[in-house]
PDB file of C-alpha atoms in Angstrom:
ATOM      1  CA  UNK A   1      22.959  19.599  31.151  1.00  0.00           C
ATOM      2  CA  UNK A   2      23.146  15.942  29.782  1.00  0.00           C
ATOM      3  CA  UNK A   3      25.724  14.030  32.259  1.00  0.00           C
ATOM      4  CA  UNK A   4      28.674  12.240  31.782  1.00  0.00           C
ATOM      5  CA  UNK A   5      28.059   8.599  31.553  1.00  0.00           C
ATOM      6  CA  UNK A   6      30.287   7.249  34.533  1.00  0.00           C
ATOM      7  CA  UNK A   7      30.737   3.444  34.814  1.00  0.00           C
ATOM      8  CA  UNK A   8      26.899   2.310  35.593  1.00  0.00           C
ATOM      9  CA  UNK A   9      25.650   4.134  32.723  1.00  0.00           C
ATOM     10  CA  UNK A  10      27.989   2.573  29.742  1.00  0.00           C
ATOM     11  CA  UNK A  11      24.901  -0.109  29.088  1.00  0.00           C
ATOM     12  CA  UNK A  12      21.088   0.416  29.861  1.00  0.00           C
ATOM     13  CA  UNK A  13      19.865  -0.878  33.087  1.00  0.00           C
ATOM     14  CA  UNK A  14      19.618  -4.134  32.053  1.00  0.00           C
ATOM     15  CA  UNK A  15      22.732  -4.343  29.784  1.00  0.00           C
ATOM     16  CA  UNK A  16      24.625  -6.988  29.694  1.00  0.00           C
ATOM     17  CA  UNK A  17      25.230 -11.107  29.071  1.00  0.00           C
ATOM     18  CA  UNK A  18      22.668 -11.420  32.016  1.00  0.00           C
ATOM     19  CA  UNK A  19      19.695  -9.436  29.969  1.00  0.00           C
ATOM     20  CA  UNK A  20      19.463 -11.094  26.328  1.00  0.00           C
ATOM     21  CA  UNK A  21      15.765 -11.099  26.224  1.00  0.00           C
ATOM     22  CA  UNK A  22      15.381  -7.855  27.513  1.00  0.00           C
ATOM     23  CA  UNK A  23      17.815  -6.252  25.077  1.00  0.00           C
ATOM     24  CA  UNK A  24      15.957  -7.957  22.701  1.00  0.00           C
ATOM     25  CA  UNK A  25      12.277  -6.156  23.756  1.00  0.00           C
ATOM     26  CA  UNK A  26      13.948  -2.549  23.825  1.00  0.00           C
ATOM     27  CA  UNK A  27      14.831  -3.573  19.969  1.00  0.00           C
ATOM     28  CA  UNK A  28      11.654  -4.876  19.106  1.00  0.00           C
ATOM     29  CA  UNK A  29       9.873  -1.715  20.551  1.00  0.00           C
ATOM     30  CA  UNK A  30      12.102   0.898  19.308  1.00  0.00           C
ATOM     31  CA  UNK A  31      12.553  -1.324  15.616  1.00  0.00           C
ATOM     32  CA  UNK A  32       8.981  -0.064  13.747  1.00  0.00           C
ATOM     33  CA  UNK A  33       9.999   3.180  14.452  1.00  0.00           C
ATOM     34  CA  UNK A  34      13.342   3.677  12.983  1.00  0.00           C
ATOM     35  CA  UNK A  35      14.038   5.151   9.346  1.00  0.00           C
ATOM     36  CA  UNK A  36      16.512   5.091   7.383  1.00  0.00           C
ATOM     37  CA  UNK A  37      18.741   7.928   9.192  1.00  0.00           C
ATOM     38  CA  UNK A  38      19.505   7.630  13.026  1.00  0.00           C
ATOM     39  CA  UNK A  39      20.729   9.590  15.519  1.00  0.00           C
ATOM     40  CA  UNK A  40      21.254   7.643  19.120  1.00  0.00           C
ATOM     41  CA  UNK A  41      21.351  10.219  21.964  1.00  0.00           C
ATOM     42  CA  UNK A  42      23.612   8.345  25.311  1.00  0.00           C
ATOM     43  CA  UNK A  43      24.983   5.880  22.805  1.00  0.00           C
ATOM     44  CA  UNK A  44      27.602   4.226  25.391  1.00  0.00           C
ATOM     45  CA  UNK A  45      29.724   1.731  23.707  1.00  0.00           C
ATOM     46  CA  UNK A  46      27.268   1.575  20.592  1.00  0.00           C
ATOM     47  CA  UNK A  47      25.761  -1.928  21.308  1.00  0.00           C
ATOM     48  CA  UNK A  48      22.130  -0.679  20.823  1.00  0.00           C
ATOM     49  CA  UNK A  49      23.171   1.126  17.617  1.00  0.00           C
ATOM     50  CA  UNK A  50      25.002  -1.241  15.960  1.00  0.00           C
ATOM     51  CA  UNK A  51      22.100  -3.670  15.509  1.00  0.00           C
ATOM     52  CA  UNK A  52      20.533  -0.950  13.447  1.00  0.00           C
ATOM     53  CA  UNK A  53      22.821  -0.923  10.881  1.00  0.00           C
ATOM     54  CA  UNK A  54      21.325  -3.400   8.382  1.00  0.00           C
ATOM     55  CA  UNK A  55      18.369  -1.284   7.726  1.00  0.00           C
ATOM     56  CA  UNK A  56      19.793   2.195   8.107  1.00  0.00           C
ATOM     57  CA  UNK A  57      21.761   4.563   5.546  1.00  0.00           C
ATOM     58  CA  UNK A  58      23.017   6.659   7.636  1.00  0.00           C
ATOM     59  CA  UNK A  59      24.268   6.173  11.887  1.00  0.00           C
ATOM     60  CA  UNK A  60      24.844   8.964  13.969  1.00  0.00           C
ATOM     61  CA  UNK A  61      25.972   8.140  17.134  1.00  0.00           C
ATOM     62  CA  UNK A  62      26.952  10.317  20.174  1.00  0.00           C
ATOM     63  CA  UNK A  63      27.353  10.585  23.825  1.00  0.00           C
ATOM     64  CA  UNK A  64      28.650  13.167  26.551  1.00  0.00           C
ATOM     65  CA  UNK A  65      30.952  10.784  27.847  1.00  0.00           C
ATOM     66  CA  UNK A  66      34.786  11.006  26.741  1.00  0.00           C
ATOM     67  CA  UNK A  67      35.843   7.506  26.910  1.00  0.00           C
ATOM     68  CA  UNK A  68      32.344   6.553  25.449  1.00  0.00           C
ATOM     69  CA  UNK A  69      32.965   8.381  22.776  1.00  0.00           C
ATOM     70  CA  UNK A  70      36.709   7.230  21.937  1.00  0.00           C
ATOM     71  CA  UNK A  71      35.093   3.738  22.119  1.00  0.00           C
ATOM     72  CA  UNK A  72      32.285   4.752  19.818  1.00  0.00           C
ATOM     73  CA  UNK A  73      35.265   5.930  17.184  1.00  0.00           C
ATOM     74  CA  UNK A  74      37.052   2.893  17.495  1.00  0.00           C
ATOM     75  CA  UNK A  75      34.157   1.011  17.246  1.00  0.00           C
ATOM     76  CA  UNK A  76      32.791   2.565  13.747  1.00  0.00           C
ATOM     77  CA  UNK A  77      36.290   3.561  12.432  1.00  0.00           C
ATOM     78  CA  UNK A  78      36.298   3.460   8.727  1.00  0.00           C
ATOM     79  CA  UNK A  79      32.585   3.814   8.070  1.00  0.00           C
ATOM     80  CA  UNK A  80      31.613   6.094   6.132  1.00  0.00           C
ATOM     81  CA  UNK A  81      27.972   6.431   6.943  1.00  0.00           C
ATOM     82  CA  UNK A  82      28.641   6.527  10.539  1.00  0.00           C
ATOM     83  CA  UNK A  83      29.728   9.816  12.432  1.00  0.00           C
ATOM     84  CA  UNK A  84      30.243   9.704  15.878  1.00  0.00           C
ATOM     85  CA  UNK A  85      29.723  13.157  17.869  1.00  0.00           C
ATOM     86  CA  UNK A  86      30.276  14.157  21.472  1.00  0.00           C
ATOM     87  CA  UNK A  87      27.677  16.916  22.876  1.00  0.00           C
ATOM     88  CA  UNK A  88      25.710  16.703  26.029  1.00  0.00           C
ATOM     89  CA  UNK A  89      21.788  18.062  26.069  1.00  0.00           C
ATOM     90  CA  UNK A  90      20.682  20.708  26.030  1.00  0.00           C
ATOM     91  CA  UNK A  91      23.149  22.080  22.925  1.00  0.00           C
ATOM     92  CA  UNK A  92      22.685  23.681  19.180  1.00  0.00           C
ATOM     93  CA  UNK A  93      23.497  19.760  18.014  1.00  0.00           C
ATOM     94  CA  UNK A  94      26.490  19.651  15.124  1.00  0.00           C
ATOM     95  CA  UNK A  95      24.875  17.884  12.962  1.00  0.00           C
ATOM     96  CA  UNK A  96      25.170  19.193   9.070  1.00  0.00           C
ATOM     97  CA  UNK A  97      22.057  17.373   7.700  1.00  0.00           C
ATOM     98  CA  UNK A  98      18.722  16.018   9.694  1.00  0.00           C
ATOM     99  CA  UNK A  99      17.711  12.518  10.320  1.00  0.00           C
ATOM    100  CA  UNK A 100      14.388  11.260  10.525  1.00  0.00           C
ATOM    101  CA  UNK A 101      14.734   9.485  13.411  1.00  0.00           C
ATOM    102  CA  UNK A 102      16.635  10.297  17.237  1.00  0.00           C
ATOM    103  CA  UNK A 103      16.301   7.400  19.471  1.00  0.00           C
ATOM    104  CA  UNK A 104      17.353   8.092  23.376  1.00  0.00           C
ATOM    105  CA  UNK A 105      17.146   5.562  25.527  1.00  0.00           C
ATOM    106  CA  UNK A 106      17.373   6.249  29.366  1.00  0.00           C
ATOM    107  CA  UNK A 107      18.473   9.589  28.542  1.00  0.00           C
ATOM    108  CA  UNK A 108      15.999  11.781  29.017  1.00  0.00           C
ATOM    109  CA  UNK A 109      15.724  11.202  33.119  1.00  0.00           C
ATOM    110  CA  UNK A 110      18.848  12.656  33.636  1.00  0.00           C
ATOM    111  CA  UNK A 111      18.370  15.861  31.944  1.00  0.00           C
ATOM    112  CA  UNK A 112      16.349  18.594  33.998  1.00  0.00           C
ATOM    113  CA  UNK A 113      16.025  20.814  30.886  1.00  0.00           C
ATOM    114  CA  UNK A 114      14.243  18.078  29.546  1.00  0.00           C
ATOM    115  CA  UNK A 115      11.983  20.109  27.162  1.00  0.00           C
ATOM    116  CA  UNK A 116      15.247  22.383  26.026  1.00  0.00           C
ATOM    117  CA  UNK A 117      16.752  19.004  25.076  1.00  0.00           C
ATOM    118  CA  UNK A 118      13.797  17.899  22.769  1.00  0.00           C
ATOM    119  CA  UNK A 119      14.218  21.211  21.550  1.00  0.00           C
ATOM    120  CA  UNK A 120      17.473  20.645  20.415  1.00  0.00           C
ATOM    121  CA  UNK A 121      16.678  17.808  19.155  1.00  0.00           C
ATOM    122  CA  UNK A 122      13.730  18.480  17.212  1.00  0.00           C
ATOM    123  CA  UNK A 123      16.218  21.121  15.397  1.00  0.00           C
ATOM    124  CA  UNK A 124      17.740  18.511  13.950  1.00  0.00           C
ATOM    125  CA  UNK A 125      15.298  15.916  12.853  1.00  0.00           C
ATOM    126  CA  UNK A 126      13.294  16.191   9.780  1.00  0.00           C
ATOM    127  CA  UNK A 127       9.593  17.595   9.821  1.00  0.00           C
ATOM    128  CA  UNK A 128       7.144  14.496  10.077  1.00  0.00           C
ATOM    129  CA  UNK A 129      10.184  12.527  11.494  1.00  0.00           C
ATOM    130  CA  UNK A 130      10.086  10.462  14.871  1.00  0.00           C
ATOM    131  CA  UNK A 131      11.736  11.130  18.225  1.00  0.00           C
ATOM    132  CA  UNK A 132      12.022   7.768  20.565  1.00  0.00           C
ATOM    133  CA  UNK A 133      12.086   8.072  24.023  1.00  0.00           C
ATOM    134  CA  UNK A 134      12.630   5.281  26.116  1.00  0.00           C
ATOM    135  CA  UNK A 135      12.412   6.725  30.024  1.00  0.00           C
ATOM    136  CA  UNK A 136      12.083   4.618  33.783  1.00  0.00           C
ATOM    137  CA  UNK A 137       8.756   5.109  35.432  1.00  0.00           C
ATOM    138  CA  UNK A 138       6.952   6.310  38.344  1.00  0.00           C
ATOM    139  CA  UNK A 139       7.871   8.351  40.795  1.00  0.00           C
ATOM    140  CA  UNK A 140       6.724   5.317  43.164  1.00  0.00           C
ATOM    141  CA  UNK A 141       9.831   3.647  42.110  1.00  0.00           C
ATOM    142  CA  UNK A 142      12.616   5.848  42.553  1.00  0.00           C
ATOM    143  CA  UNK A 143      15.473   5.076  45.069  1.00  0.00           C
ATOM    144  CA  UNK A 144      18.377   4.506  45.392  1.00  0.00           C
ATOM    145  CA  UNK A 145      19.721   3.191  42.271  1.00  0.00           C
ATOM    146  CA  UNK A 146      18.378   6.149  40.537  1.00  0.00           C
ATOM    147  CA  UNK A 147      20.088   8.170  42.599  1.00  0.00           C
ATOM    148  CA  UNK A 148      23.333   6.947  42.325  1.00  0.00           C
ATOM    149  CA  UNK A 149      23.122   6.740  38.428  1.00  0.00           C
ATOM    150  CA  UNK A 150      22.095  10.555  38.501  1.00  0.00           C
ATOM    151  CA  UNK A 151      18.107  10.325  37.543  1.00  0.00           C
ATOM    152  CA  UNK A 152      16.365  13.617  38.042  1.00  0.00           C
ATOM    153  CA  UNK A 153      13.131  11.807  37.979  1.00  0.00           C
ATOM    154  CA  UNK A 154      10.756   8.929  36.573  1.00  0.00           C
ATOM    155  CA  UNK A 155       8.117   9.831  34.122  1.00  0.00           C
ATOM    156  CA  UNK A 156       4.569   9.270  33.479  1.00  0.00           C
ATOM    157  CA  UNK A 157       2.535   8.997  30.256  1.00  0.00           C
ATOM    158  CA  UNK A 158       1.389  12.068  31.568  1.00  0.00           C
ATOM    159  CA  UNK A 159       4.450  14.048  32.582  1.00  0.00           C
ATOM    160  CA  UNK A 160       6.082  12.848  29.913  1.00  0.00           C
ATOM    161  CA  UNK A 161       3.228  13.977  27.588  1.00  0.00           C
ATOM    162  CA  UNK A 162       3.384  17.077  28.872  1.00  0.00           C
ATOM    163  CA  UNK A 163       7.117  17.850  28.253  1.00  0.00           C
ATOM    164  CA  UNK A 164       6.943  16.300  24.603  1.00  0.00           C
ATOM    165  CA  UNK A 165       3.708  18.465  23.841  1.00  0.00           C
ATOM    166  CA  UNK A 166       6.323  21.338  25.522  1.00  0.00           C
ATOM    167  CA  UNK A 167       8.741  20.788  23.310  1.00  0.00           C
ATOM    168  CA  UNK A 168       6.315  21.548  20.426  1.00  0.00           C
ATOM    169  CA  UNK A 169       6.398  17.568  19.607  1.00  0.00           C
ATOM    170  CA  UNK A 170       3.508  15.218  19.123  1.00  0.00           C
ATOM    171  CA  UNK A 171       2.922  12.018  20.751  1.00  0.00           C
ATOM    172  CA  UNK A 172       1.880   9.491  18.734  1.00  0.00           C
ATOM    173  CA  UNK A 173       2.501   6.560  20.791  1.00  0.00           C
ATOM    174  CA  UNK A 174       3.036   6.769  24.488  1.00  0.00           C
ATOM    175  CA  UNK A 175       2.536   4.082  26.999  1.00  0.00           C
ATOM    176  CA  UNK A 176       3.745   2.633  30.310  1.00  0.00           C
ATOM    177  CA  UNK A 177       5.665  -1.085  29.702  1.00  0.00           C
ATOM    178  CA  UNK A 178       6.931  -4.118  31.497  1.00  0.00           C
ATOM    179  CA  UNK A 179       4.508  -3.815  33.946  1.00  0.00           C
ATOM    180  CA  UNK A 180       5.728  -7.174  35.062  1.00  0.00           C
ATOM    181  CA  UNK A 181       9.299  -5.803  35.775  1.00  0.00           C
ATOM    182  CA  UNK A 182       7.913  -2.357  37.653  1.00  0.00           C
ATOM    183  CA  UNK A 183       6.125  -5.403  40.060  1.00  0.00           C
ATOM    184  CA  UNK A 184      10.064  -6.937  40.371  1.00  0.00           C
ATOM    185  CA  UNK A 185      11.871  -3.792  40.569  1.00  0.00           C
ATOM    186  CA  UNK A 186       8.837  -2.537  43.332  1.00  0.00           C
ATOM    187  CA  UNK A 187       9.761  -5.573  45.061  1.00  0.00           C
ATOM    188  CA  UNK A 188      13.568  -5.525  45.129  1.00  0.00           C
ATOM    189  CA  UNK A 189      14.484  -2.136  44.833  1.00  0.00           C
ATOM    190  CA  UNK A 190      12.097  -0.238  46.527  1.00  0.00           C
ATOM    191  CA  UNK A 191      10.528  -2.270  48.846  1.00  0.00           C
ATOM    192  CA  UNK A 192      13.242  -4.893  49.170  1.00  0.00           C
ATOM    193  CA  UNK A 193      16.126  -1.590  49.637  1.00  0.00           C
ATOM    194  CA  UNK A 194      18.663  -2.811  47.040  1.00  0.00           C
ATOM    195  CA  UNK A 195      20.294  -0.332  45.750  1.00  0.00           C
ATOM    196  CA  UNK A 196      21.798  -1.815  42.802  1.00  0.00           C
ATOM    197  CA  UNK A 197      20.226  -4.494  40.757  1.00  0.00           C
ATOM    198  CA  UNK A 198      21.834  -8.510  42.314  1.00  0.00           C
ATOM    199  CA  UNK A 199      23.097  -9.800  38.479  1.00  0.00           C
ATOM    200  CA  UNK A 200      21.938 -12.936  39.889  1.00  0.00           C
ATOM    201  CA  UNK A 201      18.497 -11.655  40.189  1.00  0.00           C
ATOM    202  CA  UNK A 202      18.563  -9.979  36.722  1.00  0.00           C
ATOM    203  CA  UNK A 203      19.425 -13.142  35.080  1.00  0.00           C
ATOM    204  CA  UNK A 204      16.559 -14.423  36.548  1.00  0.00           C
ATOM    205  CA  UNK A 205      14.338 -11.853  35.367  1.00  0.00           C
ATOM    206  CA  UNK A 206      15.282 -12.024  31.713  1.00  0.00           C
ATOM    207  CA  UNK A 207      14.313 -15.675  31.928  1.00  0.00           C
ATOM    208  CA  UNK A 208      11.312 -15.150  33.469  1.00  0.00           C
ATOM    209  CA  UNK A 209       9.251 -11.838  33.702  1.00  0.00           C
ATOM    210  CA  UNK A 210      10.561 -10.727  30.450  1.00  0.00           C
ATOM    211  CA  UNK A 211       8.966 -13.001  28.158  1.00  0.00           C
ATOM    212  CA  UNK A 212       5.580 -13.661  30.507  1.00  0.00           C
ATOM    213  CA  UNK A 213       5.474  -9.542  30.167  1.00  0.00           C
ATOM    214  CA  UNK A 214       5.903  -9.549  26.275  1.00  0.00           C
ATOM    215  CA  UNK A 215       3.611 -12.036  25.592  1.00  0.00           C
ATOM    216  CA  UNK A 216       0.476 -10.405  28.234  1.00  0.00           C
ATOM    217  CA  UNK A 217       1.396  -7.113  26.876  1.00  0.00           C
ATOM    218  CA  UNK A 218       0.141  -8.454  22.892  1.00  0.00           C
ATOM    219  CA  UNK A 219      -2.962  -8.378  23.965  1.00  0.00           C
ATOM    220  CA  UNK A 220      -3.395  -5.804  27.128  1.00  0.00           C
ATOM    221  CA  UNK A 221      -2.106  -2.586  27.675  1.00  0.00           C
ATOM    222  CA  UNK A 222      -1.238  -2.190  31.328  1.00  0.00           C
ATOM    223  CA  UNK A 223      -1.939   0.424  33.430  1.00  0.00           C
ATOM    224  CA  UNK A 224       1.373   0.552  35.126  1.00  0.00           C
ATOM    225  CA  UNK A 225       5.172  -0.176  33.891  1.00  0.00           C
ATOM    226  CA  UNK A 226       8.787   0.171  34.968  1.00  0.00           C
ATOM    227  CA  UNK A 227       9.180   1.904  31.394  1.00  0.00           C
ATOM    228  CA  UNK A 228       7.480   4.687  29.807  1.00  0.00           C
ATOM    229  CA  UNK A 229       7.563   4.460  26.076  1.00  0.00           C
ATOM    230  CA  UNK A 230       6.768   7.257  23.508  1.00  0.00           C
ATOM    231  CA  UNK A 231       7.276   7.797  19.459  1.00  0.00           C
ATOM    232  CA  UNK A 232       6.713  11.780  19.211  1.00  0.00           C
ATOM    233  CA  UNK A 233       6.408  13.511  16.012  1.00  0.00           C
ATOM    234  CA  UNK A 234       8.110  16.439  14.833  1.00  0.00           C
ATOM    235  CA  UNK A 235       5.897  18.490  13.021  1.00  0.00           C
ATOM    236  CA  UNK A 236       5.779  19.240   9.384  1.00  0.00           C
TER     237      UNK A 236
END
């Protein structure tokens, strides 16, 4: 079953005034994706979401979390074209019409009826629409952070391929990224024994191997990443 948040997990990893340009890459990956109906899996305090909303006509936001989810109401109170539900994965999802588009970001790692939960959600996206996953890495860098934020594991292309396919789903994009940043968090995390990202050091990375890893990755694809990205299809 889909945790509750706790206190680490009300941003992603890099959340924050200290990760700008990193915010800014999840968005720009996930962006192409989206339609024009979303539903956001782990949605914390709905900063991710919210930058959807120009090009969306319907929001569905959600989390497992209690006081995410009061937040999340406040937050969107008085919009019509946003509901906000509570549920935790893996669950028949209440949702009275499907989207064509579930984005989960750092989700998925925590869950260890992870194909059950794509299950669920495939139930409620439309055939032909687009499931986003956005997962930490290699088994080479868990440690102690992802212990202490509750990760059952770190994925693969390959392990993660094989619980979409699973799931009945189709990937049609799945890659490793920020190879850069799996380097840093090798370094500092694993090798280095911190067990919670320094903010100090974070700002630094934003600065720094954030943009040198966006602009390599335009024209490589790397072999390695801290990230494991994949657009599956649910099928028509």
């Amino acid at each position: 079953m889909q945790p509750a948040a706790g206190d680490e997990a009300l941003e992603n990893h890099l959340g924050g005034d200290e990760a700008k340009n990193y915010r800014r890459y999840e968005f720009d990956m996930v962006a192409p994706h989206v339609g024009r109906s979303m539903l956001e899996i782990g949605s914390g305090l709905g900063h991710f979401a919210e930058q959807f909303l120009p090009r969306l006509d319907r929001l569905v936001v959600s989390d497992f979390d209690p006081y995410c989810v009061e937040q999340l109401a406040k937050r969107f109170d008085g919009r019509d074209d946003i509901e906000v539900l509570q549920f935790g994965l893996p669950t028949e999802i209440p949702l009275a019409k499907p989207v064509d588009t579930v984005v989960m970001m750092n989700v998925l790692e925590h869950i260890e009826e992870d194909v059950e939960a794509l299950r669920s959600l495939a139930k409620v996206t439309a055939p032909g629409g687009r499931i986003i996953i956005w997962v930490p890495g290699y088994m080479q860098l868990y440690g102690d952070f992802d212990r202490k934020v509750g990760h059952v594991t770190r994925y693969t292309p390959a392990t993660l391929g094989r619980t979409v396919r699973a799931a009945g789903l189709k990937p049609a994009v799945l890659k490793p990224i920020n190879f850069l940043g799996g380097i840093a968090w090798w370094a500092a995390v694993r090798r280095g024994g911190v067990g919670y990202p320094d903010p100090r050091l974070v700002k630094i990375y934003d600065r720094t191997v954030v943009p040198t890893t966006r602009f390599i990755e335009r024209f490589i694809r790397p072999p390695f990443g801290q990230t494991v990205f994949c657009v599956a299809r649910v099928p028509h």
